[in-house]
Coordinates of C-alpha atoms and ligand atoms in Angstrom, one line a residue:
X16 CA -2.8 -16.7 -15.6
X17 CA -0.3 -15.4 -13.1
X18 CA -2.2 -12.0 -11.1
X19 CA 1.0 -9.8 -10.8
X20 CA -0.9 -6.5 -10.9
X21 CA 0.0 -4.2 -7.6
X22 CA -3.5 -4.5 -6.2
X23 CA -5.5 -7.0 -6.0
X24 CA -3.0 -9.4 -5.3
X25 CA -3.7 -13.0 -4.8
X26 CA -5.5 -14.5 -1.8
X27 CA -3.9 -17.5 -0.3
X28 CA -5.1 -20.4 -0.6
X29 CA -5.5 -20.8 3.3
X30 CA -7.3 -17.9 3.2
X31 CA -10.0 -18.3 0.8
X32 CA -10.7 -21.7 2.7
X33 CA -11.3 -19.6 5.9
X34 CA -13.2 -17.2 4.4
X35 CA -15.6 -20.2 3.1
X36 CA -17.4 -21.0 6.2
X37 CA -20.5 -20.0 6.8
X38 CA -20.8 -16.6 7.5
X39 CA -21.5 -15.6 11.5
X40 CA -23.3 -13.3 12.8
X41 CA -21.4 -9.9 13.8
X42 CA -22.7 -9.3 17.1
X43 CA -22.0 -12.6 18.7
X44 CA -19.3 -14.1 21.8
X45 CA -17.8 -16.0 18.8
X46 CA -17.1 -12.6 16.2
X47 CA -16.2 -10.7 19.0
X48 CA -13.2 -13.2 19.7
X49 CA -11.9 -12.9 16.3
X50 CA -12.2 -9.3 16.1
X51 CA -9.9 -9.0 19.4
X52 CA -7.4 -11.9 18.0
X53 CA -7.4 -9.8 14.7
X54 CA -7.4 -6.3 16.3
X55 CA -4.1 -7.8 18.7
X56 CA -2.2 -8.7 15.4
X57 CA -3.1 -5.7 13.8
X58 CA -1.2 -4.0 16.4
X59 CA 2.1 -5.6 16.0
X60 CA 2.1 -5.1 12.1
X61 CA 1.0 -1.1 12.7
X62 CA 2.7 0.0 16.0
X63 CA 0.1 2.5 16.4
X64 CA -1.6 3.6 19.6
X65 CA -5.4 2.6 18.2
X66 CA -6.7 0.2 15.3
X67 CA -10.1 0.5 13.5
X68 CA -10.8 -1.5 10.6
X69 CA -13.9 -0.4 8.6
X70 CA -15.7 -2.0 5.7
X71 CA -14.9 0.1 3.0
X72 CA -12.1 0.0 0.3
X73 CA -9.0 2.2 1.1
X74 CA -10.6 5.1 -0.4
X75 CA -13.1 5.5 2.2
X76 CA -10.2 5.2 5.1
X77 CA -8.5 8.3 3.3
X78 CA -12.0 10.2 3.5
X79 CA -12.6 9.0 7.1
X80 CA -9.0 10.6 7.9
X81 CA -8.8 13.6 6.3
X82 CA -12.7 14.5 7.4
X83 CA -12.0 13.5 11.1
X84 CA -7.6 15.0 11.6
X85 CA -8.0 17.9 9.0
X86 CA -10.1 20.7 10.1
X87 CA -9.0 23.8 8.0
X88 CA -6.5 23.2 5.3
X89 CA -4.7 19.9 4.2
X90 CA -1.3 20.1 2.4
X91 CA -1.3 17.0 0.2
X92 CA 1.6 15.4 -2.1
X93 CA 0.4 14.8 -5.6
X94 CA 3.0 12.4 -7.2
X95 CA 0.3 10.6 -8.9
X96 CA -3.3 9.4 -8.6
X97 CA -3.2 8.9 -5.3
X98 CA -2.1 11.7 -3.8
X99 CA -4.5 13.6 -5.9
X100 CA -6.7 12.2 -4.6
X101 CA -6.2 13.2 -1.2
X102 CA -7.0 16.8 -2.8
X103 CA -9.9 16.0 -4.0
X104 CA -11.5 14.3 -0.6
X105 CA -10.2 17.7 0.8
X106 CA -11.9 19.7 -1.5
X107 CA -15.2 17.7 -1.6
X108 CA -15.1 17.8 2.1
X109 CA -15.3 21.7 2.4
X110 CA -11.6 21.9 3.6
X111 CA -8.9 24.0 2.3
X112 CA -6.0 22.5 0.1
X113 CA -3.1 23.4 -0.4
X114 CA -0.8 21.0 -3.2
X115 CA 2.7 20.1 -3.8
X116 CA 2.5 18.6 -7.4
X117 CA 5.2 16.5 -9.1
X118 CA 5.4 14.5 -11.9
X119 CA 4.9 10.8 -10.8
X120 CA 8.5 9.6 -11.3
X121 CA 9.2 12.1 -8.2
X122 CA 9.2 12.1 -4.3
X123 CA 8.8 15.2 -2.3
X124 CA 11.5 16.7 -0.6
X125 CA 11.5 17.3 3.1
X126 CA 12.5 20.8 2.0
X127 CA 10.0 21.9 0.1
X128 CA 7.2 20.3 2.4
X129 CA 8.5 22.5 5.5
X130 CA 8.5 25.7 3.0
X131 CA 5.1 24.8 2.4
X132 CA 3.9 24.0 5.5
X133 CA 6.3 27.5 7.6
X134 CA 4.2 29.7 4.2
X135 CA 0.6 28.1 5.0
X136 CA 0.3 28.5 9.0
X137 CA -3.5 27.3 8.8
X138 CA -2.7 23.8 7.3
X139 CA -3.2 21.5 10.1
X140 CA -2.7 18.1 8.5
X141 CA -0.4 16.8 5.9
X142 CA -1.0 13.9 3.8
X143 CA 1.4 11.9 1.9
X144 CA 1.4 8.0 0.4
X145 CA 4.0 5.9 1.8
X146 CA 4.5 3.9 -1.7
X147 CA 2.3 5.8 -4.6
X148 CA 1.2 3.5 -6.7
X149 CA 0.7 5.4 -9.5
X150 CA 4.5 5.3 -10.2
X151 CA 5.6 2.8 -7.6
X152 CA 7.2 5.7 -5.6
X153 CA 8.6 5.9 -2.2
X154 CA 8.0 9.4 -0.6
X155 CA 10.6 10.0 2.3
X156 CA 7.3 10.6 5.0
X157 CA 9.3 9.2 8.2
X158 CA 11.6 12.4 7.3
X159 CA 9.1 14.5 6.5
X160 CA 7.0 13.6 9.3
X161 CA 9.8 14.8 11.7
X162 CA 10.6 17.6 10.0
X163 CA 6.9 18.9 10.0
X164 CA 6.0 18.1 13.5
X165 CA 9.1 20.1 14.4
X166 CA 7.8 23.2 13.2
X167 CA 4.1 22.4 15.1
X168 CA 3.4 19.1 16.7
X169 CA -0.6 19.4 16.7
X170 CA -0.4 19.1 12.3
X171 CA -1.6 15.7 11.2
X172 CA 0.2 13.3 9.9
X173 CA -1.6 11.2 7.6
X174 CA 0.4 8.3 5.9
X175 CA -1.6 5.7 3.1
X176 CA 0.2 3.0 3.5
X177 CA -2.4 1.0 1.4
X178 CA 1.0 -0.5 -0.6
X179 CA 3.7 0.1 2.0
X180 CA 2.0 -1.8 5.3
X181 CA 3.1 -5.2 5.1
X182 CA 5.5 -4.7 2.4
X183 CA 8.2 -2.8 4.3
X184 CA 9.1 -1.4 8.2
X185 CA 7.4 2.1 8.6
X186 CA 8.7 4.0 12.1
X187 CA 5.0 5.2 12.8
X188 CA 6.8 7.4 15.8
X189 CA 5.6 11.1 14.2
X190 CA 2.7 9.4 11.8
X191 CA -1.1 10.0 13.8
X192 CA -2.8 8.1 10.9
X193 CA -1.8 5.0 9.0
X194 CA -3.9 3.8 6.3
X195 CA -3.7 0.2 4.8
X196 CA -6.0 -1.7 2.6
X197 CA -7.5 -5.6 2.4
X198 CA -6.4 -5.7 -1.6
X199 CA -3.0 -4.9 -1.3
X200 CA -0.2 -5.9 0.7
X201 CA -2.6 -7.8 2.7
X202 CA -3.6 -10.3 0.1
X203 CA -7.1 -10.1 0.6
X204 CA -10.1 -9.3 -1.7
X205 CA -11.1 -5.6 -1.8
X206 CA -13.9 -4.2 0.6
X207 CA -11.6 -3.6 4.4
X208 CA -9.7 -0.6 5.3
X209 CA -7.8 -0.1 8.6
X210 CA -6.7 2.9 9.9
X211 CA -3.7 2.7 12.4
X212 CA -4.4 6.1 14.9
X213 CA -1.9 8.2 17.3
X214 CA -3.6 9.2 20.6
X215 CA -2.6 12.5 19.5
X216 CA -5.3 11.6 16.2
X217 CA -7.6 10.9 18.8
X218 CA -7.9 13.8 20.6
X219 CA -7.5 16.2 18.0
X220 CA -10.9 14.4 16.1
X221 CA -13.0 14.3 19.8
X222 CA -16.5 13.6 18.8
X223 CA -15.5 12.7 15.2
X224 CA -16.8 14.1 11.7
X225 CA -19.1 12.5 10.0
X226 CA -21.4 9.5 10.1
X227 CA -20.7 6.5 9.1
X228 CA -16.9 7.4 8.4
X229 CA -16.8 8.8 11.8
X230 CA -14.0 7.3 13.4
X231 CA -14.3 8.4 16.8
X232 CA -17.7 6.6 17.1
X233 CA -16.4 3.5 15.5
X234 CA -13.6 4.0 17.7
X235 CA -15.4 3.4 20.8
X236 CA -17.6 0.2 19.6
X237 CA -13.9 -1.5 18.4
X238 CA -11.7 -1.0 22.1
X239 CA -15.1 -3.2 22.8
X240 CA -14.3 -5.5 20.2
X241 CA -17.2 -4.7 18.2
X242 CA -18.2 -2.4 15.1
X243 CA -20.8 0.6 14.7
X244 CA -22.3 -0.7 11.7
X245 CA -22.6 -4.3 10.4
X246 CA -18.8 -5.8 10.3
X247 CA -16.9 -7.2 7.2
X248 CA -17.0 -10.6 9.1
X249 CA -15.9 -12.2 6.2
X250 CA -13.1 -9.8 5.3
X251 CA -12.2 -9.6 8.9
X252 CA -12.1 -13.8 9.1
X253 CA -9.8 -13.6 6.2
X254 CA -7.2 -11.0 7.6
X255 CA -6.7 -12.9 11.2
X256 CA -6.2 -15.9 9.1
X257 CA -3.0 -13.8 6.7
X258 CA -1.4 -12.2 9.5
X259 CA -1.3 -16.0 11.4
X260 CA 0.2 -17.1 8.4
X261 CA 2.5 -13.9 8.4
X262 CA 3.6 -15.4 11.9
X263 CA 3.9 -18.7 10.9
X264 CA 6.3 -17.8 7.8
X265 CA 8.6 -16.1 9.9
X266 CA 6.9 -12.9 11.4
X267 CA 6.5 -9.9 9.4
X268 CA 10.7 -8.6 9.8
X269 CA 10.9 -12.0 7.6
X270 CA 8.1 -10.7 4.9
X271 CA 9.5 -7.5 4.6
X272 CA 13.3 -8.7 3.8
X273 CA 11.9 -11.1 1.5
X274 CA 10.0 -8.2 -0.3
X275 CA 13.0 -6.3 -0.1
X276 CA 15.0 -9.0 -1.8
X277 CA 12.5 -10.0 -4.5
X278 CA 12.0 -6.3 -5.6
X279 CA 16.1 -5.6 -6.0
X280 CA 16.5 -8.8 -7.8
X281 CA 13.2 -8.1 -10.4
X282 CA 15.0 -4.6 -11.0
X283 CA 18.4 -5.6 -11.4
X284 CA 17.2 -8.7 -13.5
X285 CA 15.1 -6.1 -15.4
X286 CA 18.0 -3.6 -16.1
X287 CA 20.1 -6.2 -17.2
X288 CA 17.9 -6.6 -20.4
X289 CA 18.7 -2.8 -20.8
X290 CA 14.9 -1.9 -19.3
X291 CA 14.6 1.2 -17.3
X292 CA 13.2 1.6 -13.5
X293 CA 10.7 4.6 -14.0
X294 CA 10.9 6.2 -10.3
X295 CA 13.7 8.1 -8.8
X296 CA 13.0 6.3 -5.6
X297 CA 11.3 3.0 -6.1
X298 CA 9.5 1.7 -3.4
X299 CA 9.3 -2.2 -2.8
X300 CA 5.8 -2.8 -3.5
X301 CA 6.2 -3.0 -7.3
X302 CA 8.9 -3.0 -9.7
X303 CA 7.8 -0.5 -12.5
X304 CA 9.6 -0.3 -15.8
X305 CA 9.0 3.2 -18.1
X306 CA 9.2 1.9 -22.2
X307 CA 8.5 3.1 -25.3
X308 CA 7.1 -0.8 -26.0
X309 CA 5.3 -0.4 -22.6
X310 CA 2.0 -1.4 -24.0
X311 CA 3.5 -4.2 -26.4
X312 CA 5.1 -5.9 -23.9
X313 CA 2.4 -5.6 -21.2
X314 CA 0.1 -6.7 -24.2
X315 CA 2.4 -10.0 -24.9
X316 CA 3.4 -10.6 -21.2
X317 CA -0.8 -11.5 -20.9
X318 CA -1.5 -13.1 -24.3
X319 CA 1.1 -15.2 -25.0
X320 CA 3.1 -15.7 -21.5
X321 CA 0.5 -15.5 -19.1
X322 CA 1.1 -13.2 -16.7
X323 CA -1.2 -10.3 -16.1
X324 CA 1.1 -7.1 -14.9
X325 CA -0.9 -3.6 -14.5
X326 CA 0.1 -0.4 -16.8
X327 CA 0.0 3.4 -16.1
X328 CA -3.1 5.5 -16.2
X329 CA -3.4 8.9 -17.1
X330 CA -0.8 10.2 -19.6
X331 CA 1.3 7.4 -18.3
X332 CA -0.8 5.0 -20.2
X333 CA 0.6 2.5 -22.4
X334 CA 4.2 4.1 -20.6
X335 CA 4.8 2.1 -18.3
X336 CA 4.2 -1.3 -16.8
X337 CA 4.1 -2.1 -13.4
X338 CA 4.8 -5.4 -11.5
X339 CA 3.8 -6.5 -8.2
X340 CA 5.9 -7.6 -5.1
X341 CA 3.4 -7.3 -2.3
X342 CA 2.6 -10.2 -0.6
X343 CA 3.9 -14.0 -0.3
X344 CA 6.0 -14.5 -3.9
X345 CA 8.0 -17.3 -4.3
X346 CA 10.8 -16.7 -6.3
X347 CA 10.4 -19.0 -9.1
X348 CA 6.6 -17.6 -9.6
X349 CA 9.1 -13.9 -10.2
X350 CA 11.4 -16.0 -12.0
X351 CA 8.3 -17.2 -14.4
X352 CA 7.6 -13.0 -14.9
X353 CA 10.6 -12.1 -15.8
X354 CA 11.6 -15.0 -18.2
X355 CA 8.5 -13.7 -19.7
X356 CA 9.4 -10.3 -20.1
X357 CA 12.8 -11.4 -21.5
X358 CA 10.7 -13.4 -24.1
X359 CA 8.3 -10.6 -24.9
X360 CA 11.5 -7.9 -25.7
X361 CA 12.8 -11.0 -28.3
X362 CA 9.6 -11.1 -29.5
X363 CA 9.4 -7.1 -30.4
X364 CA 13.1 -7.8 -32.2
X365 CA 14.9 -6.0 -29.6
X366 CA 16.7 -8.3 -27.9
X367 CA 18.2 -12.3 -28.8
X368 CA 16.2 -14.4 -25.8
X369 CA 19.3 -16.0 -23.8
X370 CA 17.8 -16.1 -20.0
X371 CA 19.8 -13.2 -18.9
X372 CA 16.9 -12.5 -16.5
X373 CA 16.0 -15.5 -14.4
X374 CA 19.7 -15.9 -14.2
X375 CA 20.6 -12.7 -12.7
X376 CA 16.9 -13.0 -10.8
X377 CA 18.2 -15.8 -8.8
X378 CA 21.6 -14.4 -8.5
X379 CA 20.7 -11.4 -6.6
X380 CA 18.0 -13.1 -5.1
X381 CA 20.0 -16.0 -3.5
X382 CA 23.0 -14.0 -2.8
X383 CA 21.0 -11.6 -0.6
X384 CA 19.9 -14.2 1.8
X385 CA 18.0 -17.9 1.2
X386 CA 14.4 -18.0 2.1
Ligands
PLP409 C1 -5.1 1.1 -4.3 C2 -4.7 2.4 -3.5 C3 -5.6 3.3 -3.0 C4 -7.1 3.2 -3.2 O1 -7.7 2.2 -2.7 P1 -9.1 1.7 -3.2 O2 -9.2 0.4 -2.4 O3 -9.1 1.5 -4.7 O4 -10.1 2.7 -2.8 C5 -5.1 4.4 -2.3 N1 -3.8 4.6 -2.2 C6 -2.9 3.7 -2.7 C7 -1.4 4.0 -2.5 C8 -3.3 2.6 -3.4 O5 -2.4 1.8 -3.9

């Protein structure tokens, strides 16, 4: 079965080897070297001022930053699960919040978000996904991010880029908190978070919130190149080992154009079997396709294809399906998904199977630059 779900995403192969020797113990000369080697590559895919990975899944890196940069009021985006979610971590964490809701097919508008933020002078942080993967949209945050600090520098910027680092450049310039996730883009098995931190972020959270999602304390254990608590050694082995590979294949400016060029060619190949892209502004991290046979095809694309794709939730379910492109495709494994999808629409009676979409796959693909 081909695992083409946005999250998890396959491990590779080299990593699942390093992450099968025995397991060291955290506080020792040998773990510490790896955590610096890792915490040093971290740096170059996040461009942030600080790094501190935790061992939690992403969820727990969006609590840690909204208790520790939001003290009053938090003005999240809610284009889907996700940024709902921020909402609720505001709410259960006795802060105020304020929402700007959308349906998940679209991004937030600079505009709004600065009419929002000028109307609510006690919201001191802003939170936002990068790629929200309920819908597989991009939200414009470098823009907004600009916009907001214009009007007062000391609110928070808080980016999840839990399907967005990795996948595509982010300019981190007005971002103080950058979340990413071991699942994701980082093809890795779920249980690390890291949060990329502004020196601004720093400040602003002094002696931290919190206990064991307090990130100022974990903060000063990780410049040391050790944890708080009791590392995800395993987790942590396995991420030094992708981002080497990252290197290896070409550096991550080489990832991200190949993610770029696999995502247009799956949407052009897609729309040329008369499918529809389902956000107004799709982000790169998955190709997802809004159908009245949602369901049915999703359903055929795993029993009689192979290839497990991810649907909506909520009342998207059975709407939509939702294709991965995060991590290191090749593009005949793409080819393979949507060859099936074109065999899944003949299938329902809707269209004559003539490979329309590995042909105009590799057409786009190839034609925007060889591997
Ligand atoms: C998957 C995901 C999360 C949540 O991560 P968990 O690891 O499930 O806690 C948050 N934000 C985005 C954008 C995601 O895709």
């Amino acid at each position: 079965m081909l695992l083409f779900t946005p999250g998890p995403t396959p491990v590779p192969e080299s990593v699942r080897l390093a992450m099968a020797a025995p397991t060291l113990h955290h506080r020792t000369p040998e773990f510490e070297t790896i955590f610096k080697e890792t915490r040093e590559l971290l740096f170059k895919l996040f461009h942030t001022d600080e790094i501190i990975m935790i061992a939690s899944s992403g969820t727990g890196a969006m609590e840690a930053a909204v208790r520790n940069l939001c003290h009053d009021t938090l003005l999240s985006i809610n284009s889907g699960k996700f940024g709902e979610r921020f909402g609720k971590i505001a709410k259960a964490s006795g802060l105020n919040n304020v929402e700007i809701k959308h349906e998940w097919n679209v991004p937030a508008t600079v505009e709004e978000v600065v009419e929002v933020v000028k109307a609510n002078p006690l919201v001191d942080a802003v939170a936002i996904q990068i790629s929200e993967s309920s819908g597989g949209l991009r939200h414009p945050v470098e823009e907004i991010a600009v916009a907001v600090k214009a009007i007062n520098p000391s609110i928070m910027i808080i980016a999840d880029g839990i399907t967005a680092v990795g996948v595509e450049p982010i300019d981190t310039r007005n971002i103080d908190c950058l979340i990413a996730g071991s699942q994701k883009a980082l093809m890795l098995p779920p249980g690390l978070a890291i949060l990329g931190l502004s020196n601004a972020a720093l400040e602003k959270m002094g002696e931290g919130k919190g206990y064991y999602l307090n990130l100022a304390s974990e903060h000063k254990k990780q410049v040391r190149n050790t944890t708080a608590y009791t590392a995800a050694t395993t987790l942590i082995i396995g991420l030094g080992t992708v981002l080497k590979e990252i290197e290896q294949k070409g550096g991550v400016k080489e990832l991200y154009a190949d993610t770029a060029r696999r995502a247009e060619a799956t949407g052009r190949a897609l729309e040329a079997l008369g499918l529809h892209i389902y956000p107004n502004r799709p982000a790169p991290s998955m190709t997802t396709i809004d159908d009245v046979d949602a369901k049915e095809i999703r359903n055929l694309l795993k029993s009689d294809f192979g290839v497990n794709v991810a649907g909506g939730q909520d009342h998207l379910k059975g709407k939509i399906f939702r294709i991965n492109q995060m991590g290191f495709i090749e593009p005949y494994e793409m080819v393979a998904v949507v060859n099936a999808v074109e065999l899944a629409l003949d299938r329902l009676g809707r269209r004559a199977f003539d490979g329309t979409a590995s042909r105009v796959f590799y057409e786009i693909y190839y034609a925007l630059g060889c591997k």
